[in-house]
XYZ file of N, CA and C in Angstrom:
465
model
N 59.254 47.558 62.503
C 58.537 48.193 63.536
C 59.423 48.110 64.745
N 59.691 49.114 65.551
C 60.477 49.115 66.679
C 59.720 48.828 67.908
N 60.214 47.843 68.784
C 59.509 47.546 69.970
C 59.660 48.637 71.047
N 58.626 49.125 71.623
C 58.659 50.050 72.595
C 58.713 49.375 73.968
N 59.959 49.498 74.678
C 60.217 48.906 75.886
C 59.440 49.536 77.003
N 58.883 48.764 77.929
C 58.078 49.111 79.085
C 58.976 50.117 79.966
N 58.409 51.246 80.421
C 59.194 52.076 81.321
C 59.435 51.364 82.650
N 58.945 50.344 82.990
C 59.150 49.737 84.267
C 60.477 49.031 84.464
N 61.170 48.926 83.430
C 62.529 48.228 83.485
C 62.509 46.796 83.355
N 61.507 46.188 83.066
C 61.437 44.757 82.987
C 62.171 44.112 81.726
N 62.476 45.023 80.776
C 63.042 44.537 79.466
C 62.015 44.083 78.516
N 60.762 44.043 78.903
C 59.646 43.469 78.025
C 59.064 44.593 77.196
N 58.273 44.229 76.290
C 57.627 45.235 75.460
C 56.539 45.879 76.196
N 56.257 47.133 76.240
C 55.153 47.853 76.914
C 53.856 47.051 76.613
N 53.633 46.762 75.350
C 52.253 46.233 75.129
C 52.019 44.754 75.694
N 53.101 44.221 76.190
C 52.831 42.877 76.789
C 53.235 42.924 78.314
N 53.719 44.053 78.677
C 54.101 44.094 80.239
C 52.961 44.921 80.914
N 53.161 46.253 81.004
C 52.219 47.025 81.817
C 51.025 47.548 81.158
N 51.044 47.647 79.836
C 49.909 48.238 79.162
C 48.570 47.579 79.455
N 48.561 46.121 79.488
C 47.245 45.398 79.859
C 46.764 45.902 81.159
N 47.638 46.216 82.104
C 47.106 46.631 83.310
C 46.501 47.993 83.324
N 47.289 48.867 82.731
C 46.969 50.384 82.597
C 45.603 50.511 81.846
N 45.381 49.596 80.897
C 44.219 49.739 80.086
C 42.979 48.955 80.692
N 43.193 48.162 81.706
C 42.117 47.337 82.341
C 41.888 45.999 81.685
N 42.740 45.584 80.657
C 42.633 44.315 80.081
C 43.108 43.172 80.960
N 43.929 43.417 82.044
C 44.341 42.462 83.017
C 44.530 43.167 84.328
N 44.654 42.278 85.322
C 44.910 42.836 86.664
C 46.281 42.254 87.129
N 47.138 42.900 87.779
C 48.374 42.395 88.365
C 48.172 41.258 89.279
N 48.833 40.089 89.118
C 48.725 38.948 89.860
C 49.608 38.945 91.053
N 50.688 39.844 91.060
C 51.694 39.979 92.137
C 51.954 41.342 92.501
N 52.437 41.572 93.753
C 52.710 42.862 94.130
C 53.781 43.621 93.229
N 54.729 42.845 92.782
C 55.742 43.407 91.862
C 55.176 43.980 90.571
N 54.179 43.198 90.013
C 53.506 43.576 88.828
C 52.702 44.908 89.112
N 52.120 45.045 90.203
C 51.361 46.262 90.558
C 52.328 47.385 90.799
N 53.401 47.182 91.417
C 54.378 48.339 91.661
C 55.059 48.773 90.307
N 55.375 47.756 89.491
C 55.914 48.230 88.206
C 54.859 48.875 87.378
N 53.705 48.427 87.334
C 52.624 49.069 86.501
C 52.287 50.442 87.209
N 52.504 50.671 88.440
C 52.204 52.025 89.044
C 53.252 52.989 88.588
N 54.599 52.451 88.560
C 55.602 53.215 88.086
C 55.362 53.726 86.666
N 55.021 52.688 85.876
C 54.655 53.043 84.485
C 53.620 54.094 84.394
N 52.553 53.959 85.222
C 51.518 54.972 85.200
C 52.023 56.398 85.530
N 52.908 56.391 86.531
C 53.544 57.727 86.819
C 54.248 58.245 85.433
N 55.061 57.380 84.881
C 55.724 57.757 83.661
C 54.790 58.294 82.560
N 53.787 57.634 82.484
C 52.707 57.865 81.314
C 51.558 58.821 81.816
N 51.694 59.309 82.968
C 50.652 60.247 83.591
C 49.293 59.762 83.625
N 49.166 58.501 84.009
C 47.850 57.802 84.181
C 47.322 57.912 85.491
N 46.748 59.097 85.840
C 46.291 59.335 87.183
C 45.187 58.491 87.533
N 44.295 58.175 86.692
C 43.140 57.252 87.085
C 43.626 55.902 87.565
N 44.688 55.300 86.870
C 45.148 54.015 87.298
C 45.784 54.157 88.744
N 46.599 55.264 88.881
C 47.194 55.386 90.251
C 46.221 55.546 91.327
N 45.136 56.220 91.125
C 44.148 56.355 92.182
C 43.448 54.974 92.367
N 43.017 54.335 91.278
C 42.231 52.961 91.366
C 43.058 51.922 91.988
N 44.418 52.021 91.987
C 45.302 50.959 92.632
C 45.833 51.324 94.053
N 45.507 52.574 94.472
C 45.738 52.859 95.800
C 44.653 52.504 96.637
N 44.996 51.726 97.802
C 43.943 51.121 98.645
C 43.019 52.175 98.990
N 41.649 51.895 98.880
C 40.642 52.903 99.323
C 40.802 53.519 100.613
N 41.222 52.799 101.624
C 41.365 53.344 102.990
C 42.418 54.403 102.989
N 43.326 54.481 102.001
C 44.398 55.470 102.017
C 44.222 56.621 101.079
N 43.130 56.673 100.291
C 42.859 57.639 99.437
C 42.436 58.884 100.124
N 42.812 60.098 99.483
C 42.542 61.431 100.112
C 41.703 62.099 98.906
N 40.690 63.043 99.494
C 39.868 63.806 98.479
C 40.647 64.561 97.440
N 41.774 65.084 97.794
C 42.537 65.816 96.902
C 43.775 64.989 96.064
N 43.594 63.715 96.159
C 44.610 62.907 95.441
C 44.779 63.255 93.927
N 43.675 63.406 93.231
C 43.816 63.783 91.814
C 44.572 65.000 91.495
N 44.230 66.062 92.229
C 44.930 67.406 92.098
C 46.452 67.224 92.511
N 46.644 66.568 93.623
C 48.160 66.414 94.162
C 48.851 65.616 93.117
N 48.354 64.509 92.664
C 49.029 63.667 91.691
C 49.323 64.424 90.349
N 48.249 65.229 89.906
C 48.375 65.874 88.777
C 49.512 66.991 88.747
N 49.583 67.629 89.981
C 50.714 68.597 90.063
C 52.114 67.985 90.051
N 52.188 66.844 90.784
C 53.447 66.150 90.910
C 53.911 65.530 89.521
N 52.967 64.967 88.864
C 53.202 64.295 87.585
C 53.707 65.407 86.514
N 53.093 66.560 86.541
C 53.510 67.530 85.516
C 54.922 68.040 85.792
N 55.333 68.046 87.043
C 56.702 68.505 87.314
C 57.843 67.481 87.278
N 57.443 66.239 87.192
C 58.367 65.085 87.252
C 58.578 64.271 86.087
N 59.745 64.037 85.727
C 60.055 63.065 84.590
C 60.759 61.860 85.276
N 60.086 60.682 85.182
C 60.662 59.473 85.699
C 61.690 58.937 84.790
N 62.799 58.500 85.279
C 63.888 58.093 84.415
C 64.179 56.581 84.439
N 64.081 56.065 85.587
C 64.400 54.510 85.606
C 63.953 54.053 86.947
N 63.664 52.783 86.949
C 63.251 52.017 88.108
C 64.189 50.863 88.418
N 64.550 50.634 89.637
C 65.319 49.374 90.031
C 64.601 48.759 91.210
N 64.263 47.481 91.035
C 63.598 46.766 92.168
C 64.885 46.064 92.895
N 64.794 46.440 94.186
C 65.916 45.847 95.060
C 65.572 44.556 95.855
N 64.364 44.476 96.340
C 63.846 43.347 97.002
C 62.380 43.180 96.937
N 61.955 41.817 96.872
C 60.508 41.601 96.786
C 60.283 40.609 97.941
N 59.267 40.901 98.672
C 58.818 40.012 99.752
C 57.389 39.551 99.546
N 57.051 38.285 99.314
C 55.685 37.758 99.377
C 55.691 36.293 99.351
N 55.066 35.673 100.262
C 54.724 34.229 100.381
C 53.833 33.991 99.167
N 54.008 32.739 98.572
C 53.105 32.383 97.471
C 51.633 32.582 97.492
N 51.017 32.348 98.697
C 49.626 32.449 98.798
C 49.252 33.607 99.728
N 50.197 34.535 100.088
C 49.958 35.623 100.940
C 49.060 36.748 100.317
N 48.348 37.495 101.260
C 47.544 38.563 100.771
C 48.304 39.955 101.035
N 49.516 39.815 101.495
C 50.354 40.885 101.719
C 51.681 40.826 101.102
N 52.266 41.906 100.680
C 53.585 41.957 100.063
C 54.284 43.188 100.262
N 55.658 43.239 100.090
C 56.408 44.433 100.198
C 57.501 44.488 99.096
N 57.734 45.634 98.603
C 58.703 45.707 97.549
C 59.670 46.930 97.907
N 60.949 46.660 97.937
C 61.895 47.796 98.098
C 62.394 48.164 96.710
N 62.399 49.447 96.358
C 62.826 49.863 95.146
C 63.468 51.244 95.212
N 64.106 51.561 94.127
C 64.566 53.018 93.961
C 64.210 53.455 92.468
N 63.520 54.589 92.444
C 63.070 55.155 91.138
C 63.899 56.541 90.913
N 64.471 56.632 89.855
C 65.313 57.908 89.523
C 64.367 58.827 88.790
N 64.455 60.141 89.004
C 63.520 61.086 88.347
C 64.435 62.347 88.150
N 63.673 63.239 87.279
C 64.243 64.606 87.116
C 63.119 65.577 87.401
N 63.418 66.646 88.260
C 62.422 67.568 88.659
C 63.113 68.920 88.534
N 62.647 69.707 87.680
C 63.279 71.130 87.383
C 64.670 71.096 87.219
N 65.123 70.076 86.313
C 66.499 69.955 85.849
C 67.459 69.250 86.802
N 66.858 68.780 88.013
C 67.701 68.076 88.976
C 67.347 66.681 89.077
N 68.334 65.746 89.022
C 68.054 64.294 89.066
C 68.108 63.909 90.588
N 66.929 63.158 90.944
C 66.920 62.683 92.310
C 66.408 61.242 92.312
N 66.161 60.833 93.503
C 65.660 59.394 93.678
C 64.673 59.217 94.717
N 63.807 58.322 94.524
C 62.826 57.927 95.532
C 63.175 56.450 95.850
N 63.614 56.227 97.134
C 64.009 54.942 97.621
C 63.009 54.611 98.706
N 62.272 53.611 98.427
C 61.097 53.276 99.319
C 60.749 51.845 99.493
N 60.195 51.520 100.531
C 59.700 50.183 100.870
C 58.136 50.356 100.810
N 57.556 49.747 99.705
C 56.050 49.867 99.658
C 55.478 48.582 100.025
N 54.276 48.840 100.751
C 53.439 47.754 101.221
C 52.291 47.602 100.433
N 51.905 46.273 100.092
C 50.632 45.934 99.238
C 49.862 44.995 99.925
N 48.537 45.039 99.536
C 47.535 44.088 100.173
C 46.653 43.604 99.053
N 46.357 42.434 99.144
C 45.324 41.791 98.113
C 43.998 41.731 98.893
N 42.935 42.270 98.170
C 41.608 42.126 98.784
C 40.623 41.763 97.501
N 39.789 40.815 97.647
C 38.833 40.414 96.628
C 39.609 40.182 95.322
N 40.860 39.463 95.358
C 41.504 39.206 94.136
C 42.362 40.223 93.584
N 42.323 41.465 94.172
C 42.998 42.600 93.579
C 44.125 43.096 94.444
N 45.299 43.366 93.896
C 46.384 43.971 94.670
C 46.188 45.582 94.694
N 46.513 46.025 95.892
C 46.488 47.516 96.033
C 47.772 47.965 96.769
N 48.260 49.206 96.354
C 49.299 49.814 97.044
C 48.674 50.338 98.408
N 49.229 50.023 99.457
C 48.740 50.433 100.776
C 49.435 51.732 101.222
N 50.683 51.683 101.384
C 51.514 52.810 101.746
C 53.069 52.503 101.427
N 53.816 53.564 101.642
C 55.300 53.350 101.477
C 56.045 54.135 102.675
N 57.264 53.635 102.818
C 58.142 54.200 103.737
C 59.385 54.679 103.065
N 59.639 55.917 103.056
C 60.846 56.402 102.373
C 62.093 55.957 103.061
N 63.130 55.597 102.413
C 64.356 55.092 102.904
C 65.500 56.081 102.385
N 66.543 56.008 103.163
C 67.802 56.918 102.877
C 68.063 56.701 101.284
N 68.637 57.677 100.660
C 69.028 57.521 99.249
C 70.069 56.333 99.072
N 69.828 55.774 97.985
C 70.816 54.707 97.656
C 72.063 55.264 97.059
N 73.251 54.848 97.731
C 74.506 55.431 97.287
C 74.988 54.418 96.247
N 75.318 55.094 95.018
C 75.667 54.257 93.908
C 77.206 54.350 93.863
N 77.914 53.243 93.727
C 79.366 53.241 93.486
C 79.755 53.512 92.062
N 80.937 53.793 91.772
C 81.347 54.076 90.398
C 81.198 52.903 89.522
N 81.264 51.607 90.028
C 81.131 50.435 89.242
C 79.801 49.925 89.086
N 78.734 50.492 89.845
C 77.460 50.096 89.808
C 76.700 50.465 88.442
N 75.743 49.730 88.069
C 75.072 50.083 86.821
C 74.507 51.604 86.996
N 74.605 52.379 85.962
C 74.158 53.681 86.041
C 72.606 53.778 86.205
N 72.160 54.835 86.986
C 70.835 55.082 87.280
C 69.939 55.208 86.000
N 70.472 55.692 84.878
C 69.791 56.109 83.642
C 69.311 54.799 82.901
N 69.843 53.718 83.213
C 69.375 52.531 82.610
C 70.174 52.204 81.240
N 71.223 52.832 81.058
C 72.002 52.712 79.828
C 72.786 51.361 79.793
N 72.918 50.673 80.885
C 73.743 49.530 80.912
C 75.156 49.798 81.155
N 75.646 51.015 81.175
C 77.035 51.349 81.496
C 77.161 51.490 83.013
N 78.375 51.463 83.440
C 78.768 51.784 84.857
C 78.592 53.287 85.094
N 78.325 53.653 86.429
C 78.127 55.084 86.783
C 79.393 55.839 86.206
N 80.672 55.293 86.466
C 81.886 56.088 86.012
C 81.926 56.307 84.586
N 81.351 55.463 83.726
C 81.410 55.619 82.349
C 80.165 56.423 81.708
N 79.205 56.832 82.582
C 77.991 57.389 82.100
C 77.839 58.717 82.715
N 77.186 58.717 83.911
C 76.792 59.898 84.698
C 77.619 59.821 85.913
N 78.619 60.757 86.140
C 79.344 60.786 87.317
C 79.055 62.058 88.183
């Protein structure tokens, strides 16, 4: 039996990584776990999870429709966590990441600093600030997650 790797890029099996969060069997204990599970939810088109983990104060009435349209048009390719900020007992955290995607045949990236807040023992995505695109050098790991350098993979 082949192990299905989690889309979040952790290197762990999906069934022991993000699946317990997406199915409600567990709740993320850290902002990075929530961010990775939300990325996986985008990959797997789990709109209910995305809405449930978005802070209630930031939800919009048309979120389900907007997410549905976006998810249908986008194939998420890989995730790279660049920086995680959270004090051990803090109720706020921030993650800087870049997520690579394909939309209508064109590869792009979402480079963002996401803010998270913990309320009543649960972490929520609060909001994100888009950052300038990450410039990959020829010797950097390729965005596709192959483990090869950009110059040997996708140039």
